[in-house]
CSV table of C-alpha atoms in Angstrom, one decimal:
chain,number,residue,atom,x,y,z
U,1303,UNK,CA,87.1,58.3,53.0
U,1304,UNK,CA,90.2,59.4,51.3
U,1305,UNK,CA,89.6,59.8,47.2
U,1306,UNK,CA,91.7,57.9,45.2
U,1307,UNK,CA,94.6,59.4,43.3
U,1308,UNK,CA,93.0,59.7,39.8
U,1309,UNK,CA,95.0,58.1,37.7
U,1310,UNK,CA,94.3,55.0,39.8
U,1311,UNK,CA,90.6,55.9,39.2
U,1312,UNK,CA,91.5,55.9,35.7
U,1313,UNK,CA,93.6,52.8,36.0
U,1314,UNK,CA,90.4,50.7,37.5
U,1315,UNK,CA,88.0,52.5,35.5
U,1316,UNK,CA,89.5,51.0,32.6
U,1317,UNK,CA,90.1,47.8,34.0
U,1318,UNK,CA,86.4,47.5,35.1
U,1319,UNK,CA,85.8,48.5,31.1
U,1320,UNK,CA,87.9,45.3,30.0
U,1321,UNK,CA,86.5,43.2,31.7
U,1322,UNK,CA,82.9,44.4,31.0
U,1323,UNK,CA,83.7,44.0,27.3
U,1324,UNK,CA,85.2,40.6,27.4
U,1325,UNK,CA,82.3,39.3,30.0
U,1326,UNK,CA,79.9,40.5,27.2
U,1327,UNK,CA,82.0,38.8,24.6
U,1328,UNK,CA,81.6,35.9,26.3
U,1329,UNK,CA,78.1,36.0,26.7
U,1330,UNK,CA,77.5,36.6,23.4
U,1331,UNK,CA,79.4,33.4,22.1
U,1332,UNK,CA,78.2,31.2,24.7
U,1333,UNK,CA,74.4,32.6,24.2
U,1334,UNK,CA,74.3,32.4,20.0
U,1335,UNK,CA,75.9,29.2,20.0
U,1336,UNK,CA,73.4,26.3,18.9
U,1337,UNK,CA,73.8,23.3,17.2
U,1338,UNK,CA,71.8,22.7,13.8
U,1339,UNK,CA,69.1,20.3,14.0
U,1340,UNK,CA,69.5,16.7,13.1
U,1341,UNK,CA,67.3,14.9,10.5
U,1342,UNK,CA,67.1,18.3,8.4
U,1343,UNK,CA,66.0,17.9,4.9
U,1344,UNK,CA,68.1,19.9,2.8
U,1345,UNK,CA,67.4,21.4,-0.6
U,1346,UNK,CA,68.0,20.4,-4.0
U,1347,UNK,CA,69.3,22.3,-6.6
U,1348,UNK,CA,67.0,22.1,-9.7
U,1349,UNK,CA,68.6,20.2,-12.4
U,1350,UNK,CA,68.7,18.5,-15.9
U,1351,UNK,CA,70.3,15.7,-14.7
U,1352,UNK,CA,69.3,12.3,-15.7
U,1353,UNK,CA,66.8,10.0,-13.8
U,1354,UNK,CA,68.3,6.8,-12.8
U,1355,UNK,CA,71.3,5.6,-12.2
U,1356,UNK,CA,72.4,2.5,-14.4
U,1357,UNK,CA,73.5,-1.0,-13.2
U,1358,UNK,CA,76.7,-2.0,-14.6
U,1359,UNK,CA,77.9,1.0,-16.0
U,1360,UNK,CA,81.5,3.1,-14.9
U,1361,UNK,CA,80.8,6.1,-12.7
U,1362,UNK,CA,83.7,8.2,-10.9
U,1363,UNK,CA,83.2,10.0,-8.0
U,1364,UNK,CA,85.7,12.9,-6.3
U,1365,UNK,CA,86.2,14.1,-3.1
U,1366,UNK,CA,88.3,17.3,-2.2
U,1367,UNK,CA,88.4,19.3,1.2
U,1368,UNK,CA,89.6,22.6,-0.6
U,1369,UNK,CA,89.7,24.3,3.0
U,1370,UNK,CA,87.4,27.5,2.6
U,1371,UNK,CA,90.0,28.7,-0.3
U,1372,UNK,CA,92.9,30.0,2.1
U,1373,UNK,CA,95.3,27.4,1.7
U,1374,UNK,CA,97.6,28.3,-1.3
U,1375,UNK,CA,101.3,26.3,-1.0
U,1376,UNK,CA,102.7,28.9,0.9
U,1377,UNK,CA,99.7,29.4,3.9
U,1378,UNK,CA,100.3,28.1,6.9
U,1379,UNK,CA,97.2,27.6,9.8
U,1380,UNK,CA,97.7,28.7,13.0
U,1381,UNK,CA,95.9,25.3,14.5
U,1382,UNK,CA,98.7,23.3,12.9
U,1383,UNK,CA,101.4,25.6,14.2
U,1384,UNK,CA,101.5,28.2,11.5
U,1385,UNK,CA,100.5,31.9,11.7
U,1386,UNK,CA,97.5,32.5,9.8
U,1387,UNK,CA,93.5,32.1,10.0
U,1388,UNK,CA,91.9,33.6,7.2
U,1389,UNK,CA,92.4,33.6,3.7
U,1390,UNK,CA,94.5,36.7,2.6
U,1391,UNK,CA,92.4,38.3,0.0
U,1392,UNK,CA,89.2,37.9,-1.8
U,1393,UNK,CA,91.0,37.4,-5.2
U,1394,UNK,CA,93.0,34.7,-3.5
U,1395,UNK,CA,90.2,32.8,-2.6
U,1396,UNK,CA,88.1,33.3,-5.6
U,1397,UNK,CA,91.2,32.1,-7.6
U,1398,UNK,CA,92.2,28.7,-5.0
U,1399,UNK,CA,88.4,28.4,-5.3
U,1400,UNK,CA,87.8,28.1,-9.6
U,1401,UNK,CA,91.0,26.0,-9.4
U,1402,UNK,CA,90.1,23.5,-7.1
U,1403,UNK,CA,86.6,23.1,-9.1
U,1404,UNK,CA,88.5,23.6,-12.1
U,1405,UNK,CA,90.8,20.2,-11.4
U,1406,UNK,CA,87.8,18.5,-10.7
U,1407,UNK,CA,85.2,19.7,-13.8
U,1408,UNK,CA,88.3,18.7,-15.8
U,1409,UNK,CA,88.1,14.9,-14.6
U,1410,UNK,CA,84.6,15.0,-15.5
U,1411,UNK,CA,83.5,12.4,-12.6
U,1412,UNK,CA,79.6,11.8,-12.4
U,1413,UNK,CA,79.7,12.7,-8.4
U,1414,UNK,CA,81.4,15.3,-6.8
U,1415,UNK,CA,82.1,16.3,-2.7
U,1416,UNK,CA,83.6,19.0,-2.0
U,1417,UNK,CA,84.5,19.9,2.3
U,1418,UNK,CA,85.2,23.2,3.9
U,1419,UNK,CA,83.1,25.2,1.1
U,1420,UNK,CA,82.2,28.8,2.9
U,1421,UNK,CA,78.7,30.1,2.1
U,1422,UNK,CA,79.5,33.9,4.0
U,1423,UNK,CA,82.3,33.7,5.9
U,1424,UNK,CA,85.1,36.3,7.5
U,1425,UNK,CA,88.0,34.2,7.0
U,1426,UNK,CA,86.7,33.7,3.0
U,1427,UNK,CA,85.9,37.1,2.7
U,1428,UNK,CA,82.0,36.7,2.5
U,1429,UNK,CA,82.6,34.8,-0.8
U,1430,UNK,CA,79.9,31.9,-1.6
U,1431,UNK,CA,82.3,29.0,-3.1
U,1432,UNK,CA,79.0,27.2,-3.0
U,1433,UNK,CA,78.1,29.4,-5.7
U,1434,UNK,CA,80.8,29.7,-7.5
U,1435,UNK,CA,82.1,26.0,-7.8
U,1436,UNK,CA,78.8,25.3,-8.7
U,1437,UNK,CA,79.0,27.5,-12.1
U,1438,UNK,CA,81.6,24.3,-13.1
U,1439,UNK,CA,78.7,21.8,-13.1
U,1440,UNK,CA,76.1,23.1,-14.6
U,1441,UNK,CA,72.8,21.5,-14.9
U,1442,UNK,CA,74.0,18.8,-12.0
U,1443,UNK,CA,71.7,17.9,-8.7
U,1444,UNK,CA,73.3,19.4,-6.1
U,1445,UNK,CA,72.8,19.1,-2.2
U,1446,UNK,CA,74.3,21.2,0.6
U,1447,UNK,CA,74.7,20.7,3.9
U,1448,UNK,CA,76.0,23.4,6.6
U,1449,UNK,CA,78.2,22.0,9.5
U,1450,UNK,CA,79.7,25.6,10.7
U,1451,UNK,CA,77.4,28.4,11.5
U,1452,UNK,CA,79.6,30.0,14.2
U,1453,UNK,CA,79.5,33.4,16.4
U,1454,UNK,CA,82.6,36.3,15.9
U,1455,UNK,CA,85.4,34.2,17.3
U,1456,UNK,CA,87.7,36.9,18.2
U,1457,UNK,CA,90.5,34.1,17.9
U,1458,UNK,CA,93.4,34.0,17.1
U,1459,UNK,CA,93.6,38.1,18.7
U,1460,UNK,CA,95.6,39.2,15.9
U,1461,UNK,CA,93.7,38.2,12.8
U,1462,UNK,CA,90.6,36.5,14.3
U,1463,UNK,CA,89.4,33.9,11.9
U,1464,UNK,CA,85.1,36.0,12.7
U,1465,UNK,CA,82.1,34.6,12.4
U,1466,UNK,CA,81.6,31.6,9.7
U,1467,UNK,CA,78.8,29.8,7.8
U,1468,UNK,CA,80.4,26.9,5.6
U,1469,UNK,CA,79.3,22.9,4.7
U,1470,UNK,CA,79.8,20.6,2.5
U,1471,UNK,CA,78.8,20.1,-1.4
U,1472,UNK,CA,77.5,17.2,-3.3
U,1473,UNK,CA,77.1,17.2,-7.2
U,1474,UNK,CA,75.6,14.4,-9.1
U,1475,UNK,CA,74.8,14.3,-12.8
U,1476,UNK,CA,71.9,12.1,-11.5
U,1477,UNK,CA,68.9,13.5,-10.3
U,1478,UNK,CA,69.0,13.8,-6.1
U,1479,UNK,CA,65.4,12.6,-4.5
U,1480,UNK,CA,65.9,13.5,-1.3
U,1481,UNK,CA,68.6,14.5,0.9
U,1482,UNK,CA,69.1,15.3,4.8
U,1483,UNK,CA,71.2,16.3,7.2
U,1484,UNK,CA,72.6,14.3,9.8
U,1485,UNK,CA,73.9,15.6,13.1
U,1486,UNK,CA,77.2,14.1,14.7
U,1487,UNK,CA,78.5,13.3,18.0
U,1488,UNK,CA,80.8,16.8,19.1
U,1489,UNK,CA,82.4,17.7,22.1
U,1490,UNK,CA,80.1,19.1,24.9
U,1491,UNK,CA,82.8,21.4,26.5
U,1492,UNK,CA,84.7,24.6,25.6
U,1493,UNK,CA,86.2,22.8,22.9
U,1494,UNK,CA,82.6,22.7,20.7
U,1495,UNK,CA,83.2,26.7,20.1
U,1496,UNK,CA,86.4,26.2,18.0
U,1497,UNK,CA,85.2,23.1,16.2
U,1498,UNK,CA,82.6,22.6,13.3
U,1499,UNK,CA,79.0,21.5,13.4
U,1500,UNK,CA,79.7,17.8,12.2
U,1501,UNK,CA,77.9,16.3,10.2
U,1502,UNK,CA,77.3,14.0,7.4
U,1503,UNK,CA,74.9,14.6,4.1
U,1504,UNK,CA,72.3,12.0,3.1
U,1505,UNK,CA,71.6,12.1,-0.5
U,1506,UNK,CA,69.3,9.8,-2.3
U,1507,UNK,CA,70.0,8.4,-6.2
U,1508,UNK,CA,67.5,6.2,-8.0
U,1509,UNK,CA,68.9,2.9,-9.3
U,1510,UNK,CA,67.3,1.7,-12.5
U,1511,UNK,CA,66.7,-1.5,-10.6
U,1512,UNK,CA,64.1,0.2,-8.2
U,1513,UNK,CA,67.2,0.9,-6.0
U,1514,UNK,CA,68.5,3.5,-4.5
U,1515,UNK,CA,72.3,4.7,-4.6
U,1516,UNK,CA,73.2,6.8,-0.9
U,1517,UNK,CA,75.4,9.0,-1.3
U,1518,UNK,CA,77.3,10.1,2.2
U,1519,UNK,CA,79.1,13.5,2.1
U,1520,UNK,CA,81.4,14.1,5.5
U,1521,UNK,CA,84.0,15.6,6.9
U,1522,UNK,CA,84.4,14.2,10.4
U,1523,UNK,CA,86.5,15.5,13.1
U,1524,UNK,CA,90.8,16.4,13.9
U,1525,UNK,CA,91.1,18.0,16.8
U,1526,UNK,CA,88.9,16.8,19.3
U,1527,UNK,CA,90.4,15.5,22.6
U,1528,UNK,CA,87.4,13.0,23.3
U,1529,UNK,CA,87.8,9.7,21.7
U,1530,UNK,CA,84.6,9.0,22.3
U,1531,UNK,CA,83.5,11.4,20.2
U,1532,UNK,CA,85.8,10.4,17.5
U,1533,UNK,CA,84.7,7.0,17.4
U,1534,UNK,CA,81.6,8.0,18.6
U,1535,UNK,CA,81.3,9.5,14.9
U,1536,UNK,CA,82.6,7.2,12.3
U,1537,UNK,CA,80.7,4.5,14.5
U,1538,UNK,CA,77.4,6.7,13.4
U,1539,UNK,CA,78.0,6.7,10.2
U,1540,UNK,CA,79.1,3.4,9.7
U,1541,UNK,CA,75.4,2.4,11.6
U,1542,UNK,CA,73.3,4.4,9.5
U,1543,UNK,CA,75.1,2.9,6.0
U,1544,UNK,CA,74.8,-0.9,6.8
U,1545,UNK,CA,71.3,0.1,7.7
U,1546,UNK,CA,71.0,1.2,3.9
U,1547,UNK,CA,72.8,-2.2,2.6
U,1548,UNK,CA,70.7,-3.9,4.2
U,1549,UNK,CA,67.6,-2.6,2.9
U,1550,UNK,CA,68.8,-3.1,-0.5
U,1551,UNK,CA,70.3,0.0,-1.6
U,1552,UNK,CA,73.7,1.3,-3.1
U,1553,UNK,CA,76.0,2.2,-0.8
U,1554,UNK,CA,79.2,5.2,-1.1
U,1555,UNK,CA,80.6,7.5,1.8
U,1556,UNK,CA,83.2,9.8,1.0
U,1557,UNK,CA,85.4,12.6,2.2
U,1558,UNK,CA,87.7,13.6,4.6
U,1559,UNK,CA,88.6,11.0,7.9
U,1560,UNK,CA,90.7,12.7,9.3
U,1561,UNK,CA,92.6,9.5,10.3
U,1562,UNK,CA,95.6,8.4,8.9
U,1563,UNK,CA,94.3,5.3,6.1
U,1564,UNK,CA,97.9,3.5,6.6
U,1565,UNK,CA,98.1,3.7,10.4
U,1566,UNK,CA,97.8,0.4,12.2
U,1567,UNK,CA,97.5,1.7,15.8
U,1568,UNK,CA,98.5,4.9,17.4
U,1569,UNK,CA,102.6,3.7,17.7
U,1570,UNK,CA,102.5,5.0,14.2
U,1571,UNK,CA,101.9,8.4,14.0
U,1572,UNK,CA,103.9,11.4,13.6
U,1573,UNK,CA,101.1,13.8,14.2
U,1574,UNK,CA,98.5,13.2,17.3
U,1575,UNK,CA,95.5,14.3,15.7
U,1576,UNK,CA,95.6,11.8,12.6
U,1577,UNK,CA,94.5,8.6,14.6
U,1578,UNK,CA,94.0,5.2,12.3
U,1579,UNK,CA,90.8,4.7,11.1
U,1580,UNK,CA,88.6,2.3,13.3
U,1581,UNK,CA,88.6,-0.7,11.0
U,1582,UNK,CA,87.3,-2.8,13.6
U,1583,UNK,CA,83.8,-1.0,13.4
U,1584,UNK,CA,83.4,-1.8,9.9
U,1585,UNK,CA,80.3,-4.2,9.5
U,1586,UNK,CA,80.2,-6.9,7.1
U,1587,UNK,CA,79.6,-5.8,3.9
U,1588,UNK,CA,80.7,-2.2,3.9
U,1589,UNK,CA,84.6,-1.7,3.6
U,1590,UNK,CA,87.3,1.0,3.3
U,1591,UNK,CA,87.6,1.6,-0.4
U,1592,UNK,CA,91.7,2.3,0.3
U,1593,UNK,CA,91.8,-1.7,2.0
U,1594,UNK,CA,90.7,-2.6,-1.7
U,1595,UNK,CA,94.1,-2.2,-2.8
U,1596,UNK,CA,96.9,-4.7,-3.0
U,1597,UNK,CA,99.7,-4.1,-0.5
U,1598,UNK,CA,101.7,-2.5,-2.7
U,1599,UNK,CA,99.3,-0.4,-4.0
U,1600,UNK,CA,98.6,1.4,-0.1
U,1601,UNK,CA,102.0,1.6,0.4
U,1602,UNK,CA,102.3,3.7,-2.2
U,1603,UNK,CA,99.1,5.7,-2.3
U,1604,UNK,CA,100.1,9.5,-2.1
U,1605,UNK,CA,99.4,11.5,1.2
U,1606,UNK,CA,95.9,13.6,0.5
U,1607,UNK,CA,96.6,16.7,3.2
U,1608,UNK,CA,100.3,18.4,4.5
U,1609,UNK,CA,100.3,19.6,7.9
U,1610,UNK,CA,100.4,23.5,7.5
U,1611,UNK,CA,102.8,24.6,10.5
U,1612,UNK,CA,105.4,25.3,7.0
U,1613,UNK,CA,104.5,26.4,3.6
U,1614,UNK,CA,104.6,23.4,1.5
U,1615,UNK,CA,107.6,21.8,0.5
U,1616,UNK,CA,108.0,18.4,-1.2
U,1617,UNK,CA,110.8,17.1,1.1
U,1618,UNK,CA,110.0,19.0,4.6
U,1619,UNK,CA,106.2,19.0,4.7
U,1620,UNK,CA,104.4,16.0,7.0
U,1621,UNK,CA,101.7,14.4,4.7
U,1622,UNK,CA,99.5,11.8,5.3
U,1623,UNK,CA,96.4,10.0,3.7
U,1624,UNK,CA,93.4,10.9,5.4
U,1625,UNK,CA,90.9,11.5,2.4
U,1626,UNK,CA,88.5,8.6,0.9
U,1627,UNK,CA,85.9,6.8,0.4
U,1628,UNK,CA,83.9,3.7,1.9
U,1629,UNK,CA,81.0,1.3,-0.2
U,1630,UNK,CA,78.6,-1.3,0.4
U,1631,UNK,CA,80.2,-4.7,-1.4
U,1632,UNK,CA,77.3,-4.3,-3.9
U,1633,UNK,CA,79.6,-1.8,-5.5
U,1634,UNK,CA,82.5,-3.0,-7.3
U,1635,UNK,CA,85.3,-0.2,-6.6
U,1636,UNK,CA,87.5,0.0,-10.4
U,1637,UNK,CA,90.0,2.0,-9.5
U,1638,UNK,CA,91.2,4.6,-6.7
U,1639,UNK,CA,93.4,7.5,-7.1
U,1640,UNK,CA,94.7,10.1,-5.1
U,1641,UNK,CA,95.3,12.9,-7.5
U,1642,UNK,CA,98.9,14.1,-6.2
U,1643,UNK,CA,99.9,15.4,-9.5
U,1644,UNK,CA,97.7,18.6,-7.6
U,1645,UNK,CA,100.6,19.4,-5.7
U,1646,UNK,CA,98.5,21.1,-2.9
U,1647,UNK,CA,98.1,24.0,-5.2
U,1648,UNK,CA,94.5,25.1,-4.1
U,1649,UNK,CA,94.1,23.9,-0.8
U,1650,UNK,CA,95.9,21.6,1.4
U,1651,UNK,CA,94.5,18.6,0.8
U,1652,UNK,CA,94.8,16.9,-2.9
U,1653,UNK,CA,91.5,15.3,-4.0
U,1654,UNK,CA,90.8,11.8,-4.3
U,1655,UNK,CA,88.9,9.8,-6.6
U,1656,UNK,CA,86.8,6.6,-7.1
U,1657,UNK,CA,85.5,4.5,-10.3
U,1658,UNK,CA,83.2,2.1,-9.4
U,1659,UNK,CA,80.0,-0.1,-11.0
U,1660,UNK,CA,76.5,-0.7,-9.4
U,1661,UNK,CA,76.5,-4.9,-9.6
């Protein structure tokens, strides 16, 4: 048999090498990928907290996705149409990360969520916001609950955004009892690798009544295709709190929807990925803290996130409100705010937040 000219030898040598690496690669995500277990009881951070919370009194409670410290004004994403994945620098996201806890220590609420906080992540630079944001509340019951524990994505090729281990925070200034983890409804193809681990936090506050106030930390899902899934998650939640009114008990979700709060059906939206939030799921005596307000009031709430395809710009940037909070009608919501005086100057969303009484 006549030899091959050696620079085709070379040619499929290398080719052979290629696709030897990238089957491997494959392997590798596809084999290390795992979902986190459901019902997981999660840890409490000790605290000095006090015991019970009070019927009658004002509490506030905040909510701010603060997107693992990468988005400053000017950062765009690249799953929005923009050109980054990762956070520039580690002083960049140390410094979007003590601002963001900053604005919120600064209100001096009695609850605090935070979404998108990395633990030891590539795209963060392998900086624990956990840890850091939670030198703003000291002596506060914390819990924590992971929802992205990924492989190296070697995606986007040019800057991939690597491997990640992130979740969500929740601070009270009352003690936490308990607190677990609860898995949501993902997509089952391809798509699960780019997505997080969704879930929601369970965290348990004793009432002074014998009650209990459950606390719901989320951050449910953008991009997924499925609207099963989608509805398949918020229609979980929702489940699992009327289960709690109806025992009795105290009753707040909050965080980010990813749906668009002033949507009525789909005719509405500028973006496809901010669907309106499934109001007709909602059982009796659990509502969407947002519907509380007057008509006026909702048309003029300010947008929470800006889509990142630009850097941020007050008359360019799309906005929309997608961050919030829902209670058991045994709460009585005061007041709700989204804090847009933030500008978007830590993240891209601006945090929201609640005053409310136990009746």
């Amino acid at each position: 048999m006549k030899q091959l000219p050696k620079p085709l030898q070379a040619l499929i040598a290398a080719v052979v090498l290629i696709l030897a690496v990238v089957l491997s690669y494959i392997s590798y995500v596809l084999l290390s990928y795992h979902r986190i277990a459901d019902h997981q009881t999660l840890d409490i951070a000790p605290s000095v907290a006090s015991a019970e919370a009070e019927i009658g009194r004002n509490y506030t409670i905040t909510c701010y996705n603060i997107g693992f410290g990468a988005y400053l004004p000017d950062y765009t994403f690249f799953m929005d149409g923009g050109k980054e994945s990762r956070a520039r620098s580690a002083e960049l996201v140390e410094y979007a990360t003590r601002g963001a806890a900053e604005v919120i220590a600064k209100e001096a609420p009695d609850f605090a969520i935070f979404e998108e906080v990395d633990l030891d992540a590539d795209r963060s630079w392998h900086i624990n916001q956990d840890a850091m944001i939670a030198e703003y509340f000291p002596g506060w019951s914390e819990s924590f609950a992971v929802n992205y524990d990924s492989a190296y994505l070697f995606y986007p090729f040019t800057n991939p955004i690597g491997k990640s281990k992130s979740g969500i925070s929740f601070f009270s200034t009352v003690g936490i009892t308990s607190a677990e983890r609860r898995s949501l409804p993902i997509d089952t193809d391809f798509n699960k690798l780019f997505d997080l681990d969704r879930c929601y936090s369970v965290s348990r506050v004793p009432v002074e009544n014998g009650k209990e106030l459950v606390v719901y930390a989320f951050h449910l899902s953008a991009y997924s295709p499925n609207e099963s899934v989608r509805t398949g998650q918020i229609k979980m939640m929702l489940e699992d709190m009327n289960a709690e009114y109806q025992a009795g008990n105290y009753v707040i979700a909050g965080g980010d929807l990813n749906r668009d709060l002033k949507a009525l059906n789909d005719s509405d939206l500028t973006l496809d990925w901010a669907h309106p939030f499934e109001r007709n799921l909602l059982p009796d005596g659990i509502t969407l803290a947002f519907d509380q307000l007057t008509e006026a009031e909702r048309d003029a709430f300010p947008s929470t996130t800006r889509n990142t395809d630009i850097p941020y710009d007050p008359e360019l940037s799309y906005t929309v409100t997608i961050d919030g909070f829902l209670l058991s009608d045994n709460i009585e919501m005061l007041s709700l705010q989204a804090m847009d005086e933030v500008q978007f100057a830590y993240a891209d969303h601006n945090p929201v937040k609640m005053e409310f009484r136990l009746k």
